[in-house]
Amino acid sequence: MTIKIFKKLLLHSLFWVAVLFFYMFFFAIDDSDLWLSARFSIALMPVTIGTTYIFSYTLIPKYLSKRKYFLFGLYSFYALVISASLIIFSAFYGYLLVFGLQWEGSYPVSKGLTFIYFAVYLVIVLGCGLSLTKSYFKTLNKNEELKNTLLESELQLKIQELQYLKMQIHPHFLFNTLNTIYGLALTKKDSAPDMILKLADLLDYILYETKKNKVPLKREIQHLKDYIELEKLRFGDRLIAEINIAEFSSNIEIPPMLFLPFLENSFKHGKSSEGILKIKMKLEIIENQLVFFLKNSVPKQKEILDQNSGIGLENIQRRLQYIYGKAYDLELSTSKNEYSILLKIPLKF
């Protein structure tokens, strides 16, 4: 016998012992012998226990809980008729049990048949009520566990999707950079080794830092600077970059790889008709928000449309949505010759 079953049997036994004592004192006459009242009460216990368990473990869970109201009403009527008949039989049997068919002595029961019905059905209602209360809290616990399981599953899915969105950014960046190194290698330029070294530093950052939920802002800024230096080697004099980055506290942290996709898109799409790329980047804190501004030149309207669309920008917006919800602000602006991005995020997330 398991501990759970033992505890259940013990609780049920204590309940029915309490019911027996209730019957003894309810039916007893003030000056009568309690033992005689107990013998009469014992005769009523089987019908009380049986009716209570029929309602608690059969009629209520199989019909009432499943909203089969007609069947519940029908079978309840049968149960009440049968139990009422058994109560009369039990009361008569109890009387015989006390007196043994002898009419000598005083009758130890102070209540008539109406009060006997009242006492028995009061116990039945109480027992069913306790059973319903237990089932209610058990259902609540199951629903809470199910809710927690669903929330945990949803959280895991969001984490996996967020990781997937991060991984979509990395190959894009790596592909562009390797193309640049490949072009330099073909022309045998001396800047190729420097680019490989900077690429190694960036890959080290991507492989290890982006696995974290937060990274120091200064580390992210150094990442941006390395990327710009890497692109300077590729563009040479064709790049005009204006970079303004404020001084930040060393304890400020942000999600990794948050600004690089925008910067990468600027180098990918931003180029004037003369082949000159103009980049302006600004990073500062305004009213407890981290403000990232980026503007680049574009050759014509078609490329502006290209820069506003695509999987990269969509992934960035989805990632911002997962991290900040509605607490961030992203503005994308286009004009005849320029494309700009203004991103505002809270310092705490």
mmCIF file of N, CA and C in Angstrom, residues 25-127:
data_model
loop_
_atom_site.group_PDB
_atom_site.id
_atom_site.type_symbol
_atom_site.label_atom_id
_atom_site.label_comp_id
_atom_site.label_asym_id
_atom_site.label_seq_id
_atom_site.Cartn_x
_atom_site.Cartn_y
_atom_site.Cartn_z
ATOM 1 N N PHE A 25 -24.853 11.866 18.829
ATOM 2 C CA PHE A 25 -25.312 12.985 19.655
ATOM 3 C C PHE A 25 -26.566 13.642 19.084
ATOM 4 N N PHE A 26 -26.752 13.537 17.761
ATOM 5 C CA PHE A 26 -27.929 14.139 17.142
ATOM 6 C C PHE A 26 -29.201 13.362 17.476
ATOM 7 N N PHE A 27 -29.063 12.024 17.495
ATOM 8 C CA PHE A 27 -30.236 11.189 17.723
ATOM 9 C C PHE A 27 -30.475 10.873 19.198
ATOM 10 N N ALA A 28 -29.509 11.107 20.054
ATOM 11 C CA ALA A 28 -29.619 10.678 21.458
ATOM 12 C C ALA A 28 -30.562 11.584 22.249
ATOM 13 N N ILE A 29 -31.295 10.961 23.197
ATOM 14 C CA ILE A 29 -32.071 11.707 24.176
ATOM 15 C C ILE A 29 -31.133 12.092 25.314
ATOM 16 N N ASP A 30 -31.361 13.201 25.939
ATOM 17 C CA ASP A 30 -30.431 13.741 26.933
ATOM 18 C C ASP A 30 -30.025 12.716 27.983
ATOM 19 N N ASP A 31 -30.974 11.980 28.496
ATOM 20 C CA ASP A 31 -30.656 11.060 29.588
ATOM 21 C C ASP A 31 -30.493 9.616 29.121
ATOM 22 N N SER A 32 -30.436 9.380 27.812
ATOM 23 C CA SER A 32 -30.326 8.010 27.309
ATOM 24 C C SER A 32 -28.879 7.569 27.251
ATOM 25 N N ASP A 33 -28.718 6.288 27.111
ATOM 26 C CA ASP A 33 -27.386 5.707 27.010
ATOM 27 C C ASP A 33 -26.835 5.955 25.608
ATOM 28 N N LEU A 34 -25.615 6.581 25.523
ATOM 29 C CA LEU A 34 -25.008 6.867 24.212
ATOM 30 C C LEU A 34 -24.700 5.588 23.444
ATOM 31 N N TRP A 35 -24.458 4.490 24.170
ATOM 32 C CA TRP A 35 -24.149 3.242 23.481
ATOM 33 C C TRP A 35 -25.360 2.753 22.677
ATOM 34 N N LEU A 36 -26.562 2.953 23.245
ATOM 35 C CA LEU A 36 -27.764 2.577 22.508
ATOM 36 C C LEU A 36 -27.934 3.451 21.258
ATOM 37 N N SER A 37 -27.637 4.745 21.407
ATOM 38 C CA SER A 37 -27.712 5.652 20.264
ATOM 39 C C SER A 37 -26.667 5.292 19.221
ATOM 40 N N ALA A 38 -25.492 4.833 19.661
ATOM 41 C CA ALA A 38 -24.430 4.446 18.737
ATOM 42 C C ALA A 38 -24.851 3.246 17.905
ATOM 43 N N ARG A 39 -25.512 2.284 18.545
ATOM 44 C CA ARG A 39 -25.972 1.092 17.820
ATOM 45 C C ARG A 39 -27.007 1.469 16.760
ATOM 46 N N PHE A 40 -27.857 2.429 17.089
ATOM 47 C CA PHE A 40 -28.827 2.892 16.105
ATOM 48 C C PHE A 40 -28.129 3.644 14.960
ATOM 49 N N SER A 41 -27.117 4.454 15.313
ATOM 50 C CA SER A 41 -26.401 5.242 14.304
ATOM 51 C C SER A 41 -25.607 4.358 13.354
ATOM 52 N N ILE A 42 -25.066 3.267 13.905
ATOM 53 C CA ILE A 42 -24.295 2.345 13.069
ATOM 54 C C ILE A 42 -25.168 1.757 11.971
ATOM 55 N N ALA A 43 -26.419 1.530 12.267
ATOM 56 C CA ALA A 43 -27.344 0.975 11.273
ATOM 57 C C ALA A 43 -27.546 1.933 10.094
ATOM 58 N N LEU A 44 -27.380 3.254 10.342
ATOM 59 C CA LEU A 44 -27.562 4.240 9.276
ATOM 60 C C LEU A 44 -26.289 4.485 8.461
ATOM 61 N N MET A 45 -25.153 4.005 8.954
ATOM 62 C CA MET A 45 -23.880 4.297 8.294
ATOM 63 C C MET A 45 -23.760 3.686 6.897
ATOM 64 N N PRO A 46 -24.137 2.434 6.660
ATOM 65 C CA PRO A 46 -23.968 1.852 5.309
ATOM 66 C C PRO A 46 -24.693 2.639 4.222
ATOM 67 N N VAL A 47 -25.957 3.019 4.466
ATOM 68 C CA VAL A 47 -26.687 3.761 3.438
ATOM 69 C C VAL A 47 -26.093 5.160 3.252
ATOM 70 N N THR A 48 -25.625 5.759 4.338
ATOM 71 C CA THR A 48 -24.996 7.081 4.227
ATOM 72 C C THR A 48 -23.710 7.008 3.408
ATOM 73 N N ILE A 49 -22.844 6.043 3.737
ATOM 74 C CA ILE A 49 -21.569 5.891 3.026
ATOM 75 C C ILE A 49 -21.807 5.527 1.560
ATOM 76 N N GLY A 50 -22.695 4.556 1.347
ATOM 77 C CA GLY A 50 -22.944 4.104 -0.026
ATOM 78 C C GLY A 50 -23.487 5.213 -0.917
ATOM 79 N N THR A 51 -24.479 5.962 -0.423
ATOM 80 C CA THR A 51 -25.066 7.040 -1.224
ATOM 81 C C THR A 51 -24.050 8.145 -1.493
ATOM 82 N N THR A 52 -23.259 8.468 -0.485
ATOM 83 C CA THR A 52 -22.244 9.514 -0.663
ATOM 84 C C THR A 52 -21.242 9.136 -1.742
ATOM 85 N N TYR A 53 -20.749 7.911 -1.711
ATOM 86 C CA TYR A 53 -19.752 7.477 -2.694
ATOM 87 C C TYR A 53 -20.359 7.319 -4.094
ATOM 88 N N ILE A 54 -21.618 6.920 -4.167
ATOM 89 C CA ILE A 54 -22.261 6.824 -5.488
ATOM 90 C C ILE A 54 -22.331 8.193 -6.150
ATOM 91 N N PHE A 55 -22.694 9.223 -5.371
ATOM 92 C CA PHE A 55 -22.744 10.577 -5.930
ATOM 93 C C PHE A 55 -21.336 11.121 -6.212
ATOM 94 N N SER A 56 -20.416 10.912 -5.254
ATOM 95 C CA SER A 56 -19.089 11.527 -5.355
ATOM 96 C C SER A 56 -18.227 10.909 -6.446
ATOM 97 N N TYR A 57 -18.317 9.581 -6.619
ATOM 98 C CA TYR A 57 -17.399 8.900 -7.524
ATOM 99 C C TYR A 57 -18.053 8.352 -8.799
ATOM 100 N N THR A 58 -19.368 8.478 -8.897
ATOM 101 C CA THR A 58 -20.036 7.970 -10.109
ATOM 102 C C THR A 58 -20.885 9.041 -10.775
ATOM 103 N N LEU A 59 -21.912 9.493 -10.088
ATOM 104 C CA LEU A 59 -22.867 10.403 -10.722
ATOM 105 C C LEU A 59 -22.264 11.777 -11.035
ATOM 106 N N ILE A 60 -21.553 12.357 -10.082
ATOM 107 C CA ILE A 60 -20.998 13.702 -10.299
ATOM 108 C C ILE A 60 -19.888 13.690 -11.355
ATOM 109 N N PRO A 61 -18.840 12.832 -11.222
ATOM 110 C CA PRO A 61 -17.769 12.885 -12.241
ATOM 111 C C PRO A 61 -18.184 12.403 -13.622
ATOM 112 N N LYS A 62 -19.064 11.401 -13.703
ATOM 113 C CA LYS A 62 -19.416 10.829 -15.010
ATOM 114 C C LYS A 62 -20.514 11.599 -15.735
ATOM 115 N N TYR A 63 -21.353 12.300 -14.981
ATOM 116 C CA TYR A 63 -22.492 12.950 -15.630
ATOM 117 C C TYR A 63 -22.524 14.466 -15.390
ATOM 118 N N LEU A 64 -22.467 14.883 -14.129
ATOM 119 C CA LEU A 64 -22.555 16.317 -13.845
ATOM 120 C C LEU A 64 -21.341 17.070 -14.381
ATOM 121 N N SER A 65 -20.137 16.542 -14.118
ATOM 122 C CA SER A 65 -18.917 17.224 -14.571
ATOM 123 C C SER A 65 -18.812 17.263 -16.089
ATOM 124 N N LYS A 66 -19.410 16.271 -16.752
ATOM 125 C CA LYS A 66 -19.380 16.213 -18.220
ATOM 126 C C LYS A 66 -20.629 16.837 -18.843
ATOM 127 N N ARG A 67 -21.418 17.545 -18.000
ATOM 128 C CA ARG A 67 -22.587 18.298 -18.452
ATOM 129 C C ARG A 67 -23.669 17.416 -19.084
ATOM 130 N N LYS A 68 -23.747 16.207 -18.595
ATOM 131 C CA LYS A 68 -24.849 15.326 -19.008
ATOM 132 C C LYS A 68 -25.955 15.459 -17.972
ATOM 133 N N TYR A 69 -26.618 16.608 -18.020
ATOM 134 C CA TYR A 69 -27.526 16.988 -16.950
ATOM 135 C C TYR A 69 -28.766 16.084 -16.877
ATOM 136 N N PHE A 70 -29.278 15.685 -18.018
ATOM 137 C CA PHE A 70 -30.471 14.840 -17.999
ATOM 138 C C PHE A 70 -30.185 13.503 -17.315
ATOM 139 N N LEU A 71 -29.072 12.853 -17.731
ATOM 140 C CA LEU A 71 -28.715 11.573 -17.122
ATOM 141 C C LEU A 71 -28.384 11.743 -15.644
ATOM 142 N N PHE A 72 -27.727 12.851 -15.308
ATOM 143 C CA PHE A 72 -27.411 13.093 -13.898
ATOM 144 C C PHE A 72 -28.694 13.236 -13.086
ATOM 145 N N GLY A 73 -29.664 14.003 -13.598
ATOM 146 C CA GLY A 73 -30.929 14.165 -12.886
ATOM 147 C C GLY A 73 -31.701 12.860 -12.767
ATOM 148 N N LEU A 74 -31.686 12.082 -13.853
ATOM 149 C CA LEU A 74 -32.418 10.816 -13.844
ATOM 150 C C LEU A 74 -31.824 9.841 -12.834
ATOM 151 N N TYR A 75 -30.501 9.641 -12.908
ATOM 152 C CA TYR A 75 -29.852 8.691 -11.997
ATOM 153 C C TYR A 75 -29.847 9.208 -10.560
ATOM 154 N N SER A 76 -29.820 10.506 -10.372
ATOM 155 C CA SER A 76 -29.900 11.071 -9.021
ATOM 156 C C SER A 76 -31.265 10.790 -8.408
ATOM 157 N N PHE A 77 -32.297 10.899 -9.235
ATOM 158 C CA PHE A 77 -33.643 10.588 -8.751
ATOM 159 C C PHE A 77 -33.724 9.131 -8.305
ATOM 160 N N TYR A 78 -33.180 8.227 -9.139
ATOM 161 C CA TYR A 78 -33.170 6.808 -8.746
ATOM 162 C C TYR A 78 -32.407 6.608 -7.447
ATOM 163 N N ALA A 79 -31.243 7.254 -7.342
ATOM 164 C CA ALA A 79 -30.414 7.087 -6.150
ATOM 165 C C ALA A 79 -31.119 7.604 -4.901
ATOM 166 N N LEU A 80 -31.829 8.718 -5.031
ATOM 167 C CA LEU A 80 -32.520 9.288 -3.878
ATOM 168 C C LEU A 80 -33.693 8.414 -3.449
ATOM 169 N N VAL A 81 -34.438 7.880 -4.422
ATOM 170 C CA VAL A 81 -35.564 6.995 -4.081
ATOM 171 C C VAL A 81 -35.062 5.750 -3.369
ATOM 172 N N ILE A 82 -34.006 5.143 -3.919
ATOM 173 C CA ILE A 82 -33.464 3.926 -3.303
ATOM 174 C C ILE A 82 -32.902 4.223 -1.930
ATOM 175 N N SER A 83 -32.162 5.337 -1.816
ATOM 176 C CA SER A 83 -31.557 5.679 -0.517
ATOM 177 C C SER A 83 -32.627 5.995 0.519
ATOM 178 N N ALA A 84 -33.717 6.670 0.090
ATOM 179 C CA ALA A 84 -34.805 6.975 1.034
ATOM 180 C C ALA A 84 -35.437 5.692 1.560
ATOM 181 N N SER A 85 -35.600 4.727 0.673
ATOM 182 C CA SER A 85 -36.154 3.431 1.111
ATOM 183 C C SER A 85 -35.204 2.728 2.069
ATOM 184 N N LEU A 86 -33.910 2.804 1.736
ATOM 185 C CA LEU A 86 -32.919 2.151 2.603
ATOM 186 C C LEU A 86 -32.801 2.842 3.957
ATOM 187 N N ILE A 87 -33.033 4.152 3.980
ATOM 188 C CA ILE A 87 -32.986 4.870 5.257
ATOM 189 C C ILE A 87 -34.106 4.383 6.179
ATOM 190 N N ILE A 88 -35.305 4.216 5.610
ATOM 191 C CA ILE A 88 -36.423 3.681 6.407
ATOM 192 C C ILE A 88 -36.090 2.284 6.925
ATOM 193 N N PHE A 89 -35.554 1.444 6.026
ATOM 194 C CA PHE A 89 -35.175 0.080 6.436
ATOM 195 C C PHE A 89 -34.098 0.118 7.510
ATOM 196 N N SER A 90 -33.076 0.999 7.331
ATOM 197 C CA SER A 90 -31.974 1.083 8.299
ATOM 198 C C SER A 90 -32.463 1.590 9.646
ATOM 199 N N ALA A 91 -33.384 2.563 9.610
ATOM 200 C CA ALA A 91 -33.927 3.085 10.877
ATOM 201 C C ALA A 91 -34.704 1.996 11.602
ATOM 202 N N PHE A 92 -35.509 1.240 10.866
ATOM 203 C CA PHE A 92 -36.263 0.146 11.470
ATOM 204 C C PHE A 92 -35.322 -0.934 11.992
ATOM 205 N N TYR A 93 -34.284 -1.242 11.202
ATOM 206 C CA TYR A 93 -33.311 -2.244 11.634
ATOM 207 C C TYR A 93 -32.565 -1.760 12.876
ATOM 208 N N GLY A 94 -32.253 -0.471 12.899
ATOM 209 C CA GLY A 94 -31.581 0.084 14.074
ATOM 210 C C GLY A 94 -32.425 -0.016 15.310
ATOM 211 N N TYR A 95 -33.716 0.206 15.149
ATOM 212 C CA TYR A 95 -34.619 0.059 16.278
ATOM 213 C C TYR A 95 -34.619 -1.378 16.779
ATOM 214 N N LEU A 96 -34.674 -2.334 15.850
ATOM 215 C CA LEU A 96 -34.634 -3.733 16.245
ATOM 216 C C LEU A 96 -33.290 -4.095 16.860
ATOM 217 N N LEU A 97 -32.228 -3.493 16.334
ATOM 218 C CA LEU A 97 -30.888 -3.773 16.856
ATOM 219 C C LEU A 97 -30.763 -3.307 18.299
ATOM 220 N N VAL A 98 -31.444 -2.216 18.611
ATOM 221 C CA VAL A 98 -31.356 -1.685 19.977
ATOM 222 C C VAL A 98 -32.186 -2.499 20.942
ATOM 223 N N PHE A 99 -33.439 -2.829 20.525
ATOM 224 C CA PHE A 99 -34.354 -3.459 21.464
ATOM 225 C C PHE A 99 -34.500 -4.959 21.274
ATOM 226 N N GLY A 100 -34.046 -5.475 20.170
ATOM 227 C CA GLY A 100 -34.177 -6.917 19.947
ATOM 228 C C GLY A 100 -35.605 -7.383 19.983
ATOM 229 N N LEU A 101 -36.513 -6.592 19.337
ATOM 230 C CA LEU A 101 -37.954 -6.892 19.264
ATOM 231 C C LEU A 101 -38.633 -6.800 20.618
ATOM 232 N N GLN A 102 -37.988 -6.161 21.603
ATOM 233 C CA GLN A 102 -38.592 -5.994 22.919
ATOM 234 C C GLN A 102 -38.993 -4.535 23.092
ATOM 235 N N TRP A 103 -40.171 -4.317 23.631
ATOM 236 C CA TRP A 103 -40.682 -2.956 23.761
ATOM 237 C C TRP A 103 -40.395 -2.357 25.147
ATOM 238 N N GLU A 104 -39.551 -3.024 25.901
ATOM 239 C CA GLU A 104 -39.259 -2.519 27.235
ATOM 240 C C GLU A 104 -38.232 -1.392 27.158
ATOM 241 N N GLY A 105 -38.300 -0.518 28.084
ATOM 242 C CA GLY A 105 -37.332 0.571 28.136
ATOM 243 C C GLY A 105 -37.766 1.740 27.262
ATOM 244 N N SER A 106 -37.020 2.815 27.372
ATOM 245 C CA SER A 106 -37.324 4.017 26.591
ATOM 246 C C SER A 106 -36.574 3.990 25.264
ATOM 247 N N TYR A 107 -37.205 4.592 24.260
ATOM 248 C CA TYR A 107 -36.598 4.643 22.932
ATOM 249 C C TYR A 107 -35.436 5.644 22.953
ATOM 250 N N PRO A 108 -34.224 5.248 22.563
ATOM 251 C CA PRO A 108 -33.064 6.112 22.744
ATOM 252 C C PRO A 108 -32.926 7.185 21.673
ATOM 253 N N VAL A 109 -33.802 7.198 20.672
ATOM 254 C CA VAL A 109 -33.663 8.148 19.576
ATOM 255 C C VAL A 109 -34.687 9.254 19.751
ATOM 256 N N SER A 110 -34.208 10.479 19.723
ATOM 257 C CA SER A 110 -35.075 11.623 20.014
ATOM 258 C C SER A 110 -35.719 12.198 18.777
ATOM 259 N N LYS A 111 -35.306 11.786 17.547
ATOM 260 C CA LYS A 111 -35.799 12.391 16.318
ATOM 261 C C LYS A 111 -36.716 11.440 15.564
ATOM 262 N N GLY A 112 -37.654 12.059 14.827
ATOM 263 C CA GLY A 112 -38.534 11.276 13.976
ATOM 264 C C GLY A 112 -37.885 11.015 12.632
ATOM 265 N N LEU A 113 -38.654 10.415 11.716
ATOM 266 C CA LEU A 113 -38.128 10.022 10.421
ATOM 267 C C LEU A 113 -37.678 11.228 9.587
ATOM 268 N N THR A 114 -38.394 12.333 9.712
ATOM 269 C CA THR A 114 -38.011 13.535 8.950
ATOM 270 C C THR A 114 -36.622 14.009 9.321
ATOM 271 N N PHE A 115 -36.328 14.015 10.632
ATOM 272 C CA PHE A 115 -35.017 14.451 11.084
ATOM 273 C C PHE A 115 -33.937 13.431 10.734
ATOM 274 N N ILE A 116 -34.322 12.163 10.673
ATOM 275 C CA ILE A 116 -33.356 11.145 10.242
ATOM 276 C C ILE A 116 -32.967 11.377 8.794
ATOM 277 N N TYR A 117 -33.961 11.655 7.941
ATOM 278 C CA TYR A 117 -33.664 11.997 6.541
ATOM 279 C C TYR A 117 -32.752 13.226 6.455
ATOM 280 N N PHE A 118 -33.097 14.227 7.256
ATOM 281 C CA PHE A 118 -32.315 15.468 7.240
ATOM 282 C C PHE A 118 -30.855 15.214 7.607
ATOM 283 N N ALA A 119 -30.623 14.448 8.663
ATOM 284 C CA ALA A 119 -29.262 14.180 9.120
ATOM 285 C C ALA A 119 -28.466 13.399 8.074
ATOM 286 N N VAL A 120 -29.104 12.361 7.498
ATOM 287 C CA VAL A 120 -28.404 11.521 6.528
ATOM 288 C C VAL A 120 -28.056 12.323 5.276
ATOM 289 N N TYR A 121 -29.035 13.046 4.736
ATOM 290 C CA TYR A 121 -28.777 13.794 3.500
ATOM 291 C C TYR A 121 -27.862 15.000 3.728
ATOM 292 N N LEU A 122 -27.862 15.520 4.952
ATOM 293 C CA LEU A 122 -26.911 16.582 5.279
ATOM 294 C C LEU A 122 -25.481 16.060 5.185
ATOM 295 N N VAL A 123 -25.266 14.858 5.702
ATOM 296 C CA VAL A 123 -23.932 14.243 5.616
ATOM 297 C C VAL A 123 -23.572 13.943 4.164
ATOM 298 N N ILE A 124 -24.557 13.450 3.388
ATOM 299 C CA ILE A 124 -24.301 13.136 1.974
ATOM 300 C C ILE A 124 -23.908 14.397 1.202
ATOM 301 N N VAL A 125 -24.649 15.487 1.436
ATOM 302 C CA VAL A 125 -24.332 16.760 0.767
ATOM 303 C C VAL A 125 -22.956 17.258 1.187
ATOM 304 N N LEU A 126 -22.648 17.134 2.483
ATOM 305 C CA LEU A 126 -21.336 17.562 2.968
ATOM 306 C C LEU A 126 -20.221 16.742 2.325
ATOM 307 N N GLY A 127 -20.408 15.410 2.277
ATOM 308 C CA GLY A 127 -19.395 14.551 1.665
ATOM 309 C C GLY A 127 -19.196 14.865 0.194
#
